[in-house]
CSV table of C-alpha atoms and ligand atoms in Angstrom, one decimal:
chain,number,residue,atom,x,y,z
A,1,MET,CA,-15.9,-2.7,-11.4
A,2,GLN,CA,-15.6,-0.4,-8.6
A,3,LEU,CA,-12.9,-0.1,-6.1
A,4,TYR,CA,-13.6,1.5,-2.6
A,5,GLU,CA,-10.5,3.2,-1.5
A,6,LEU,CA,-9.6,5.6,1.1
A,7,VAL,CA,-8.9,9.1,-0.2
A,8,LEU,CA,-7.9,11.9,1.9
A,9,ASN,CA,-7.5,15.6,1.7
A,10,ASP,CA,-6.2,16.9,-1.9
A,11,GLY,CA,-6.9,13.6,-3.3
A,12,HIS,CA,-4.4,11.5,-1.4
A,13,ALA,CA,-4.7,7.8,-1.8
A,14,VAL,CA,-2.8,6.7,1.1
A,15,SER,CA,-3.8,3.3,1.9
A,16,PRO,CA,-1.1,0.8,1.0
A,17,PHE,CA,-3.6,-2.1,0.8
A,18,VAL,CA,-5.4,0.0,-1.7
A,19,TRP,CA,-2.5,0.7,-3.7
A,20,ARG,CA,-1.7,-3.0,-4.1
A,21,VAL,CA,-5.0,-3.5,-5.7
A,22,ARG,CA,-4.7,-0.3,-7.9
A,23,MET,CA,-1.6,-2.1,-9.2
A,24,ALA,CA,-3.1,-5.4,-9.6
A,25,LEU,CA,-5.9,-4.1,-11.6
A,26,ALA,CA,-3.4,-2.0,-13.9
A,27,HIS,CA,-1.2,-5.3,-14.1
A,28,LYS,CA,-4.3,-7.0,-15.2
A,29,GLY,CA,-5.4,-4.4,-17.6
A,30,LEU,CA,-8.9,-4.1,-16.0
A,31,PRO,CA,-10.6,-0.7,-15.9
A,32,TYR,CA,-12.7,0.6,-12.7
A,33,ASP,CA,-14.4,3.0,-11.2
A,34,SER,CA,-12.9,4.6,-7.9
A,35,VAL,CA,-15.1,5.1,-4.9
A,36,PRO,CA,-13.5,7.3,-2.8
A,37,ILE,CA,-14.5,7.2,1.1
A,38,GLY,CA,-12.9,8.6,4.1
A,39,TYR,CA,-12.6,7.3,7.8
A,40,GLY,CA,-16.1,8.7,8.6
A,41,ASP,CA,-17.9,6.8,5.7
A,42,LYS,CA,-17.8,3.2,7.2
A,43,ASP,CA,-21.5,2.8,6.6
A,44,LYS,CA,-20.6,2.8,2.8
A,45,LEU,CA,-18.8,-0.4,3.4
A,46,ALA,CA,-21.6,-2.1,5.2
A,47,PHE,CA,-22.8,-4.1,2.2
A,48,SER,CA,-19.4,-5.9,2.3
A,49,GLY,CA,-19.8,-7.1,5.6
A,50,GLN,CA,-16.7,-5.4,7.1
A,51,ASP,CA,-15.4,-2.0,7.6
A,52,ARG,CA,-12.0,-1.6,5.8
A,53,VAL,CA,-10.7,-0.8,2.3
A,54,PRO,CA,-10.0,-1.9,-0.4
A,55,VAL,CA,-13.3,-3.3,-1.5
A,56,LEU,CA,-13.7,-4.6,-5.1
A,57,VAL,CA,-17.4,-5.0,-6.4
A,58,ASP,CA,-17.4,-7.0,-9.9
A,59,GLY,CA,-21.0,-7.5,-10.9
A,60,ASP,CA,-22.3,-9.5,-8.1
A,61,ASP,CA,-19.0,-10.3,-6.6
A,62,VAL,CA,-18.0,-8.4,-3.3
A,63,VAL,CA,-14.4,-9.0,-2.2
A,64,SER,CA,-12.7,-7.2,0.5
A,65,ASP,CA,-9.1,-7.6,1.6
A,66,SER,CA,-6.1,-6.9,-0.7
A,67,TRP,CA,-4.8,-10.6,-0.7
A,68,ARG,CA,-8.3,-11.9,-1.4
A,69,ILE,CA,-8.9,-9.4,-4.1
A,70,ALA,CA,-5.5,-10.4,-5.8
A,71,CYS,CA,-6.7,-13.9,-5.7
A,72,TYR,CA,-10.0,-13.3,-6.8
A,73,LEU,CA,-8.5,-11.2,-10.1
A,74,GLU,CA,-6.2,-14.1,-11.0
A,75,ASP,CA,-9.1,-16.5,-10.9
A,76,ALA,CA,-11.6,-14.5,-12.6
A,77,TYR,CA,-9.3,-13.1,-15.2
A,78,PRO,CA,-7.0,-16.1,-16.1
A,79,ASP,CA,-6.4,-14.8,-19.6
A,80,ARG,CA,-4.9,-11.5,-18.4
A,81,PRO,CA,-1.4,-11.1,-17.5
A,82,SER,CA,-0.6,-13.2,-14.4
A,83,LEU,CA,-0.3,-11.7,-10.8
A,84,PHE,CA,1.5,-14.9,-9.5
A,85,GLY,CA,2.7,-17.1,-12.2
A,86,GLY,CA,1.1,-20.3,-11.0
A,87,ALA,CA,0.4,-22.0,-7.8
A,88,GLY,CA,3.8,-22.1,-6.5
A,89,GLY,CA,4.0,-18.1,-6.9
A,90,ARG,CA,0.8,-17.8,-5.2
A,91,ALA,CA,1.6,-19.6,-2.2
A,92,SER,CA,5.2,-18.2,-1.7
A,93,GLY,CA,3.1,-14.8,-2.6
A,94,LEU,CA,1.0,-15.1,0.5
A,95,PHE,CA,4.2,-15.6,2.6
A,96,PHE,CA,5.7,-12.3,1.1
A,97,ASN,CA,2.2,-10.7,1.5
A,98,ARG,CA,2.4,-11.4,5.3
A,99,TRP,CA,5.9,-10.4,5.3
A,100,CYS,CA,4.9,-7.0,4.1
A,101,ASP,CA,2.1,-6.7,6.4
A,102,THR,CA,4.0,-7.2,9.5
A,103,GLN,CA,7.6,-6.2,8.6
A,104,GLN,CA,7.4,-3.5,6.0
A,105,LEU,CA,4.2,-2.0,7.3
A,106,GLY,CA,5.1,-2.4,10.9
A,107,ASN,CA,8.3,-0.4,10.5
A,108,LEU,CA,6.4,2.3,8.4
A,109,PHE,CA,3.5,2.5,10.8
A,110,LEU,CA,5.0,5.1,13.4
A,111,LEU,CA,6.8,6.8,10.3
A,112,CYS,CA,3.6,7.3,8.1
A,113,THR,CA,0.7,7.5,10.7
A,114,PRO,CA,1.7,11.3,11.7
A,115,GLY,CA,1.4,12.2,7.9
A,116,THR,CA,-1.6,10.3,7.4
A,117,PHE,CA,-3.0,12.1,10.4
A,118,ASP,CA,-2.1,15.7,8.8
A,119,LEU,CA,-4.2,14.8,5.5
A,120,THR,CA,-7.3,13.6,7.5
A,121,PRO,CA,-10.4,16.1,7.2
A,122,GLU,CA,-10.7,17.6,10.6
A,123,ALA,CA,-14.0,15.8,11.1
A,124,ASP,CA,-12.4,12.4,11.3
A,125,GLN,CA,-9.2,13.6,13.1
A,126,ALA,CA,-10.4,12.5,16.6
A,127,TYR,CA,-11.5,8.8,15.3
A,128,PHE,CA,-8.0,8.6,13.8
A,129,ARG,CA,-6.1,9.8,16.7
A,130,GLU,CA,-8.1,7.7,19.3
A,131,SER,CA,-7.9,4.3,17.2
A,132,ARG,CA,-4.3,4.7,16.4
A,133,PHE,CA,-3.5,5.2,20.2
A,134,GLU,CA,-5.6,2.2,20.8
A,135,TRP,CA,-3.1,0.1,18.4
A,136,SER,CA,-0.1,1.6,19.5
A,137,GLY,CA,-0.3,3.1,22.8
A,138,MET,CA,1.2,6.3,21.3
A,139,THR,CA,0.2,9.7,20.4
A,140,ILE,CA,0.6,11.5,17.1
A,141,GLU,CA,3.1,13.7,18.6
A,142,GLN,CA,5.0,11.0,20.3
A,143,MET,CA,5.2,9.0,16.8
A,144,ARG,CA,6.7,12.3,15.3
A,145,GLU,CA,10.0,11.5,17.4
A,146,ASP,CA,13.3,10.4,15.8
A,147,PRO,CA,12.4,9.6,12.3
A,148,PRO,CA,16.0,8.5,11.5
A,149,LYS,CA,15.9,5.8,13.9
A,150,LYS,CA,12.7,4.5,12.4
A,151,ILE,CA,14.1,4.8,9.0
A,152,ALA,CA,17.3,2.7,9.9
A,153,ALA,CA,15.0,-0.1,11.4
A,154,LEU,CA,13.1,-0.1,8.1
A,155,HIS,CA,16.4,-0.1,6.2
A,156,GLY,CA,17.7,-3.2,8.1
A,157,ALA,CA,14.1,-5.1,7.6
A,158,LEU,CA,14.5,-4.5,3.9
A,159,GLU,CA,17.9,-6.3,3.7
A,160,PRO,CA,16.5,-9.6,2.1
A,161,VAL,CA,14.4,-7.4,-0.4
A,162,ARG,CA,17.5,-5.5,-1.2
A,163,GLN,CA,19.6,-8.8,-1.8
A,164,THR,CA,16.8,-9.9,-4.1
A,165,LEU,CA,16.6,-6.9,-6.1
A,166,GLN,CA,20.4,-7.1,-6.6
A,167,GLU,CA,19.9,-10.4,-8.4
A,168,GLN,CA,16.9,-9.4,-10.5
A,169,ALA,CA,14.6,-6.5,-11.6
A,170,TRP,CA,11.6,-7.5,-9.9
A,171,LEU,CA,10.3,-9.6,-7.0
A,172,GLY,CA,8.4,-11.6,-9.7
A,173,GLY,CA,11.8,-12.3,-11.6
A,174,ASP,CA,12.1,-10.9,-15.2
A,175,GLN,CA,8.6,-9.0,-14.6
A,176,PRO,CA,6.5,-7.6,-11.8
A,177,ALA,CA,4.4,-9.8,-9.9
A,178,PHE,CA,1.9,-9.3,-7.0
A,179,PRO,CA,4.8,-9.2,-4.4
A,180,ASP,CA,6.1,-6.2,-6.2
A,181,HIS,CA,2.5,-4.5,-5.9
A,182,CYS,CA,2.5,-5.5,-2.2
A,183,LEU,CA,6.0,-4.0,-1.3
A,184,PHE,CA,5.3,-1.1,-3.4
A,185,GLY,CA,1.9,-0.3,-1.7
A,186,GLY,CA,3.9,0.7,1.6
A,187,PHE,CA,6.1,2.6,-0.2
A,188,MET,CA,3.0,4.5,-1.7
A,189,TRP,CA,1.9,5.1,1.8
A,190,ALA,CA,5.1,7.1,2.3
A,191,ARG,CA,5.2,9.0,-0.9
A,192,THR,CA,1.5,10.1,-0.4
A,193,THR,CA,1.8,11.3,3.3
A,194,SER,CA,5.5,11.8,4.4
A,195,ASP,CA,8.3,14.1,3.1
A,196,PHE,CA,11.5,12.1,4.5
A,197,ARG,CA,13.4,10.1,2.2
A,198,LEU,CA,13.5,6.4,3.0
A,199,LEU,CA,16.2,5.0,0.5
A,200,ASP,CA,19.3,6.4,-1.0
A,201,ALA,CA,19.5,6.9,-4.6
A,202,GLU,CA,22.0,3.9,-5.1
A,203,ASP,CA,20.0,1.3,-3.1
A,204,PRO,CA,18.9,-1.4,-5.2
A,205,VAL,CA,15.3,-1.1,-3.6
A,206,GLU,CA,15.2,2.5,-4.5
A,207,GLN,CA,16.1,1.8,-8.1
A,208,TRP,CA,13.1,-1.0,-8.2
A,209,ARG,CA,10.8,1.5,-6.6
A,210,GLN,CA,11.5,4.2,-9.4
A,211,ARG,CA,10.8,1.2,-12.1
A,212,MET,CA,7.4,0.7,-10.3
A,213,LEU,CA,6.7,4.4,-10.2
A,214,ASP,CA,7.1,4.3,-14.1
A,215,LEU,CA,4.8,1.1,-14.6
A,216,PHE,CA,1.5,1.4,-16.4
A,217,ASP,CA,2.4,4.7,-18.0
A,218,GLY,CA,3.5,6.4,-14.7
A,219,MET,CA,0.3,5.6,-13.0
A,220,ALA,CA,1.4,5.8,-9.4
A,221,ARG,CA,3.9,8.7,-10.3
A,222,LYS,CA,1.0,10.8,-11.3
A,223,ALA,CA,-0.8,10.1,-8.1
A,224,PRO,CA,-1.3,13.2,-5.7
A,225,ALA,CA,1.7,12.9,-3.1
A,226,VAL,CA,3.9,14.8,-0.6
A,227,GLN,CA,6.9,13.4,-2.2
A,228,GLN,CA,7.6,14.1,-5.9
A,229,ASP,CA,10.8,12.0,-6.3
B,301,LIG,N1,-5.9,-6.9,5.6
B,301,LIG,C1,-6.6,-5.9,4.9
B,301,LIG,C2,-6.3,-4.5,5.8
B,301,LIG,C3,-7.3,-3.5,5.2
B,301,LIG,C4,-7.1,-2.2,6.0
B,301,LIG,O1,-6.7,-2.3,7.3
B,301,LIG,N2,-7.5,-1.1,5.5
B,301,LIG,C5,-7.1,0.3,6.1
B,301,LIG,C6,-6.7,1.3,5.1
B,301,LIG,S1,-5.1,1.5,5.1
B,301,LIG,C7,-8.6,0.7,6.7
B,301,LIG,O2,-9.6,0.3,5.9
B,301,LIG,N3,-8.7,1.5,7.5
B,301,LIG,C8,-9.7,2.0,8.2
B,301,LIG,C9,-9.6,2.5,9.5
B,301,LIG,O3,-8.5,2.6,10.3
B,301,LIG,O4,-10.5,2.9,10.1
B,301,LIG,C10,-6.2,-5.8,3.5
B,301,LIG,O5,-5.0,-6.4,3.1
B,301,LIG,O6,-6.8,-5.3,2.6
């Protein structure tokens, strides 16, 4: 298998969507070769019929979009540890996936985009700046203003997750499942790009994040990052 993934300066794999898939592949115990690409390498993704990472190539199968890749892995490798724990888990997993896309990543966008820009090779910085301005109407400099206010908004959005992790170790219950990998992807975006602390040490979400960093022999903890804790 090959995983096309976004890799910026100093080997920082910043994409929350790629991290979801990296964790899902480790969860299933499936080895793969990484194909690192930058923002300026979209032509290398043309074979997939779209221009975003992650893209997974498995023999003749080409799958893009992190949710669709998770579903593909679950269906193609049913004998490996399950990502969803059955049809009900997949159905509610889709809801949580969309919650992460809109609520978690929505709140992380203004926080993590400046650090992502700082790690973007110079040749791609103009594209990055312009595309993010088109999406948000904000310059990178404007996004850098008042991180504490943005961290407080994220903290509020995470309350249902916090209350869940007060009752159980993982979003998947007594073991990690794809919803854990989804949420963790966003925190890996922050860890790989930005030096601010998002969570207090006693927050159940932080304790869960530490457990996630330890999974699969500390795979995520060992990845090049700005934050080391
Ligand atoms: N819904 C897609 C989103 C994929 C996506 O937006 N990927 C970003 C990386 S974080 C990308 O390829 N960005 C390229 C760009 O901004 O030009 C998924 O879940 O995989």
